[in-house]
PDB file of C-alpha atoms in Angstrom:
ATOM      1  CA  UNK J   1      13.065  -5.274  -0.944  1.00 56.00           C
ATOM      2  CA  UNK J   2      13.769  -3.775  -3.706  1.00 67.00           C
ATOM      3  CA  UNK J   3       9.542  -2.657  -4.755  1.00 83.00           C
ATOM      4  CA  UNK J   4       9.944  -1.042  -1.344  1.00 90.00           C
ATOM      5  CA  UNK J   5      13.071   1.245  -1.931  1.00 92.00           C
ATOM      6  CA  UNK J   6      11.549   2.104  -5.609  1.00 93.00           C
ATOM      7  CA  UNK J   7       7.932   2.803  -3.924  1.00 93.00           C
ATOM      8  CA  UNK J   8      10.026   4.927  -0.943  1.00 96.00           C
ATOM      9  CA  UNK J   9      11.965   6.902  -4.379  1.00 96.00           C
ATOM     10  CA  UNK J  10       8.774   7.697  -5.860  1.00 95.00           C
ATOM     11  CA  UNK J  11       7.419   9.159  -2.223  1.00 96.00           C
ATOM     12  CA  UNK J  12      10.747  10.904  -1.507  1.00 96.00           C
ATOM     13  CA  UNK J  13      10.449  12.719  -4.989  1.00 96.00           C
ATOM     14  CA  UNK J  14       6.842  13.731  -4.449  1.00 96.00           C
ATOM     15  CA  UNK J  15       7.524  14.897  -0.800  1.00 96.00           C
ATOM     16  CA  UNK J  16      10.886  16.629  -1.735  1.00 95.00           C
ATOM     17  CA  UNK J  17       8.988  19.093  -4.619  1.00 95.00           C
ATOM     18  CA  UNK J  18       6.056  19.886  -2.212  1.00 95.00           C
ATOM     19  CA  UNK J  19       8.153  20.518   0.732  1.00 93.00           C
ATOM     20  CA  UNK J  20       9.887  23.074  -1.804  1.00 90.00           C
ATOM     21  CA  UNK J  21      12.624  23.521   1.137  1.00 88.00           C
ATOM     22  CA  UNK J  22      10.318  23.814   4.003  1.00 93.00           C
ATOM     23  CA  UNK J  23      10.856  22.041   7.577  1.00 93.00           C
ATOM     24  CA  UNK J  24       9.149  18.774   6.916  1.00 94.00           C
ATOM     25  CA  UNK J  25       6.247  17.649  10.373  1.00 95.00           C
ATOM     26  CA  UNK J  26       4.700  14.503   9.221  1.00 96.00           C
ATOM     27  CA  UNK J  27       4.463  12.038   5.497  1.00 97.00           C
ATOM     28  CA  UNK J  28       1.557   9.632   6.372  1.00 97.00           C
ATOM     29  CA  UNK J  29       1.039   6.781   3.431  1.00 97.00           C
ATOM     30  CA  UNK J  30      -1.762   4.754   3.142  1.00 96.00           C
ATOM     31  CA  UNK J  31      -0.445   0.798   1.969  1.00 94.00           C
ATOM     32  CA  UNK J  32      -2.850  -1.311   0.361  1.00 92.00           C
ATOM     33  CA  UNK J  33      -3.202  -4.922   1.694  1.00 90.00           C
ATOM     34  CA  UNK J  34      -3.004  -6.237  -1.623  1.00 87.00           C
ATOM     35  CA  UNK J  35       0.518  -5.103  -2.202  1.00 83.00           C
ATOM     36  CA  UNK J  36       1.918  -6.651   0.910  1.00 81.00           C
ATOM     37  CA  UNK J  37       4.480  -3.726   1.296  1.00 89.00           C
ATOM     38  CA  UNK J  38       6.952  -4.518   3.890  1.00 91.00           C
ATOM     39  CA  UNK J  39       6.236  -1.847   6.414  1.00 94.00           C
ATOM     40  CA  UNK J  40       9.560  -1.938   8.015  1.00 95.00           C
ATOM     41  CA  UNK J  41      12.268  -1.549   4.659  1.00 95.00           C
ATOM     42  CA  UNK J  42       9.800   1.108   3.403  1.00 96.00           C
ATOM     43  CA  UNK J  43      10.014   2.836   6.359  1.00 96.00           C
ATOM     44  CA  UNK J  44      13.977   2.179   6.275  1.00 96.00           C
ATOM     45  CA  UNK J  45      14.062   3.195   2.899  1.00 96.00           C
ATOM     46  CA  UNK J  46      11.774   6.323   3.148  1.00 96.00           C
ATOM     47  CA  UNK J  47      14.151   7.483   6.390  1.00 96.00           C
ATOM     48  CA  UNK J  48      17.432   7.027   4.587  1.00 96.00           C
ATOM     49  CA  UNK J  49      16.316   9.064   1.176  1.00 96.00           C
ATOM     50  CA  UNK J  50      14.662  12.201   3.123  1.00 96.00           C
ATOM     51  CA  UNK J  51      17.850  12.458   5.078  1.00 95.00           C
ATOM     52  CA  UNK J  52      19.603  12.445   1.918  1.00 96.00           C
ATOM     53  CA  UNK J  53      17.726  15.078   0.842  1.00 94.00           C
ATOM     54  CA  UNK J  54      18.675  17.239   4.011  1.00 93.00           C
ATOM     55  CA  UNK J  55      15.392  16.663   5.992  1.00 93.00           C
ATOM     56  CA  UNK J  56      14.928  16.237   9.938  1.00 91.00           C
ATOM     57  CA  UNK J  57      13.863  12.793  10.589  1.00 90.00           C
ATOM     58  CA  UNK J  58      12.304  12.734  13.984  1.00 88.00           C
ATOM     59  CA  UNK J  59      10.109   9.960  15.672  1.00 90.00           C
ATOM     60  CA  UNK J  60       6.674   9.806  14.391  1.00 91.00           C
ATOM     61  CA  UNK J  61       7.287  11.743  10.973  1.00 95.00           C
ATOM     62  CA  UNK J  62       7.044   9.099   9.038  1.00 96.00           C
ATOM     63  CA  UNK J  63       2.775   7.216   9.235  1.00 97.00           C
ATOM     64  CA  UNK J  64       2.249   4.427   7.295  1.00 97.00           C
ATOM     65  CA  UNK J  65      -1.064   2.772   7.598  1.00 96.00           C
ATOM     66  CA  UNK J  66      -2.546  -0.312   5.959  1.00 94.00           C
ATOM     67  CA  UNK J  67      -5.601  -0.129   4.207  1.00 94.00           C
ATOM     68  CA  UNK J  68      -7.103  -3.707   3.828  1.00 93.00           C
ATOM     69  CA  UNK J  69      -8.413  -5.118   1.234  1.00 92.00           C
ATOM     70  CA  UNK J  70     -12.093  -5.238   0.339  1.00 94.00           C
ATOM     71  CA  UNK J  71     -13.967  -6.881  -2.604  1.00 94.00           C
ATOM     72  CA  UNK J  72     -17.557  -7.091  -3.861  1.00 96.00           C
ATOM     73  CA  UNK J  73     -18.990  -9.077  -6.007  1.00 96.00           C
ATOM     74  CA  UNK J  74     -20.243  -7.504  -9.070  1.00 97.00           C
ATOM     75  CA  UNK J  75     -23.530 -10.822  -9.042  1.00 97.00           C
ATOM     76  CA  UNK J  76     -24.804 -10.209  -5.504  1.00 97.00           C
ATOM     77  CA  UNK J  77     -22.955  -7.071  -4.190  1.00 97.00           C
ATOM     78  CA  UNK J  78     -21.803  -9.378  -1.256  1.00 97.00           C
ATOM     79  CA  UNK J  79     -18.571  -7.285   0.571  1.00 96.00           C
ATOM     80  CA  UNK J  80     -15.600  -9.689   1.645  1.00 94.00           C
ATOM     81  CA  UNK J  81     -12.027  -9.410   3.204  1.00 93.00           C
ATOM     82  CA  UNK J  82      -8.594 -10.424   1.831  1.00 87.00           C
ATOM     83  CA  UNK J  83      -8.624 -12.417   4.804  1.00 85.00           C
ATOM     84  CA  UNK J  84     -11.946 -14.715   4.271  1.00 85.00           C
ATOM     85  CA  UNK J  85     -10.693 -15.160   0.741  1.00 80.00           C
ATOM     86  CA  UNK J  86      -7.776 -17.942   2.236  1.00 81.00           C
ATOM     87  CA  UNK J  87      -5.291 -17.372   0.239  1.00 85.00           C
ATOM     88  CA  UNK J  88      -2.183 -19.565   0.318  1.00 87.00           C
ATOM     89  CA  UNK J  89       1.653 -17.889   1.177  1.00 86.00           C
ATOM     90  CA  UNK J  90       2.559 -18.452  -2.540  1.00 88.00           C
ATOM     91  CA  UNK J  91      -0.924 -16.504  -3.926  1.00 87.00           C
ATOM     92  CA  UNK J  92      -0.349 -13.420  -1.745  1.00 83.00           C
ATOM     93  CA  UNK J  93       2.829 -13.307  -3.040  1.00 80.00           C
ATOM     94  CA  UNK J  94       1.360 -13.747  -6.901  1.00 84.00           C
ATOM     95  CA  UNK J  95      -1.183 -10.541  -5.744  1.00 83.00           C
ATOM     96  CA  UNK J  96       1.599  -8.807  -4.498  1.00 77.00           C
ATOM     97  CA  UNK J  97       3.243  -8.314  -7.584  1.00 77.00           C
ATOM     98  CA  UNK J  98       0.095  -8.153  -9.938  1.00 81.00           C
ATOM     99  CA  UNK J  99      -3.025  -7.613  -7.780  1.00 79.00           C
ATOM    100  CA  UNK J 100      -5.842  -7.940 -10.597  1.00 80.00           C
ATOM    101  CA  UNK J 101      -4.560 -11.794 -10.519  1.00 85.00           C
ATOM    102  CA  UNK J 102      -6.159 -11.800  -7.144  1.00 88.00           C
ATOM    103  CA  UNK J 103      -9.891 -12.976  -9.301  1.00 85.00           C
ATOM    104  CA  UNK J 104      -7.799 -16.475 -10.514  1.00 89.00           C
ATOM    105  CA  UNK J 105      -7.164 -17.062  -6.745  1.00 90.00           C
ATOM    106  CA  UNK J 106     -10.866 -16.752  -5.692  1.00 90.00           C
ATOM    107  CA  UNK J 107     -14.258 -16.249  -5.760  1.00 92.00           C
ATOM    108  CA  UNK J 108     -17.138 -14.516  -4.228  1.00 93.00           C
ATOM    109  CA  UNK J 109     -17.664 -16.737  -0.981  1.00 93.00           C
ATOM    110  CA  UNK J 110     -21.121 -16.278  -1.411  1.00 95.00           C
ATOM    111  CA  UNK J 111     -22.297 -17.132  -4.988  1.00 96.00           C
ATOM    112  CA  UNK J 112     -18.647 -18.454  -5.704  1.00 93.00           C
ATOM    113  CA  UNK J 113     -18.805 -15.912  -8.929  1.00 94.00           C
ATOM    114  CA  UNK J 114     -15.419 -14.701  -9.712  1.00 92.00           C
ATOM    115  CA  UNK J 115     -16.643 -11.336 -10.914  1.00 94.00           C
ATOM    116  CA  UNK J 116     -15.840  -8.724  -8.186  1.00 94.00           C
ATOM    117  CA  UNK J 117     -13.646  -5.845  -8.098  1.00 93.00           C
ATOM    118  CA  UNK J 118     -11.500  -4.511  -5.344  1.00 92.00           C
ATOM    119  CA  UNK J 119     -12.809  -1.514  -3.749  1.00 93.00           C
ATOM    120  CA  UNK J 120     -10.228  -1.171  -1.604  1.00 92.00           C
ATOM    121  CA  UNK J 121      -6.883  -1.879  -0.606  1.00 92.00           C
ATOM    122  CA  UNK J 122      -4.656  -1.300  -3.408  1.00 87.00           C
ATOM    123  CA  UNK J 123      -1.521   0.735  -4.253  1.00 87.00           C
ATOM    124  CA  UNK J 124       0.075   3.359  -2.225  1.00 91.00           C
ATOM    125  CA  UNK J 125      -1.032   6.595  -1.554  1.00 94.00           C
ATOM    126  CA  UNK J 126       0.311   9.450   0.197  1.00 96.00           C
ATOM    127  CA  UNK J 127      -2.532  11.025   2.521  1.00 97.00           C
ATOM    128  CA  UNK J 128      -0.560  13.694   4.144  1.00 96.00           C
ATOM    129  CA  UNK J 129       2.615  15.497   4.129  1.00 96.00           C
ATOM    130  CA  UNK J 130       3.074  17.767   6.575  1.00 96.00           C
ATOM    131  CA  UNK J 131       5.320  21.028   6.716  1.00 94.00           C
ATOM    132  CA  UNK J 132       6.298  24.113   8.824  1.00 89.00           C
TER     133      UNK J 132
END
């Protein structure tokens, strides 16, 4: 809980200089997979800090979409999902704090060669922020 209210600080900051006092529409965030975010407390988070900061928080302002995780394999360019890796409960949580631990976890299911890099599905990014 607590990655979530320090990732919903860093967004609050970054929305609360570029709204620069300005009627605030929409913040849509992008969540990588690998960081298995909880959707809801940063969303709870996110609410309770803007309203601190004296914005309007109305249904639908706040977007946050999840933006899975993709690897290739760096042998035979072979594309694969977080999901066909099968990880285990206690390795997701492992990624979720370091995600570049993700290659002692698993290999390319094709060639079984562990070097790959993610391509996608990392971090958090804000993709939009919306003002009047």
């Amino acid at each position: 809980m607590v990655h979530e209210w320090a990732l919903a600080e860093g967004v609050c900051r970054y929305v609360t200089n570029v709204a620069g006092g300005r009627r605030l529409k929409k913040v849509k965030i992008a969540l990588g997979e690998l960081q298995s975010v909880d959707e809801e407390v940063l969303k709870f988070a996110l609410t309770e800090l803007l309203k601190a900061q004296g914005f309007e928080i109305g249904e639908g302002l706040i977007e946050l979409v999840v933006k899975h995780a993709v690897m290739q394999c760096r042998r035979c360019g072979h594309l694969w999902s977080l999901g066909e890796a099968g990880l285990s409960e206690e390795e997701r949580e492992a990624v979720h704090f370091i995600p570049e631990v993700i290659r002692a976890y698993t290999s390319c299911p094709k060639c079984n060669s562990r070097d790959f890099e993610v391509v996608e599905g990392r971090g958090v990014e804000i993709l939009e922020v919306s003002l009047e």
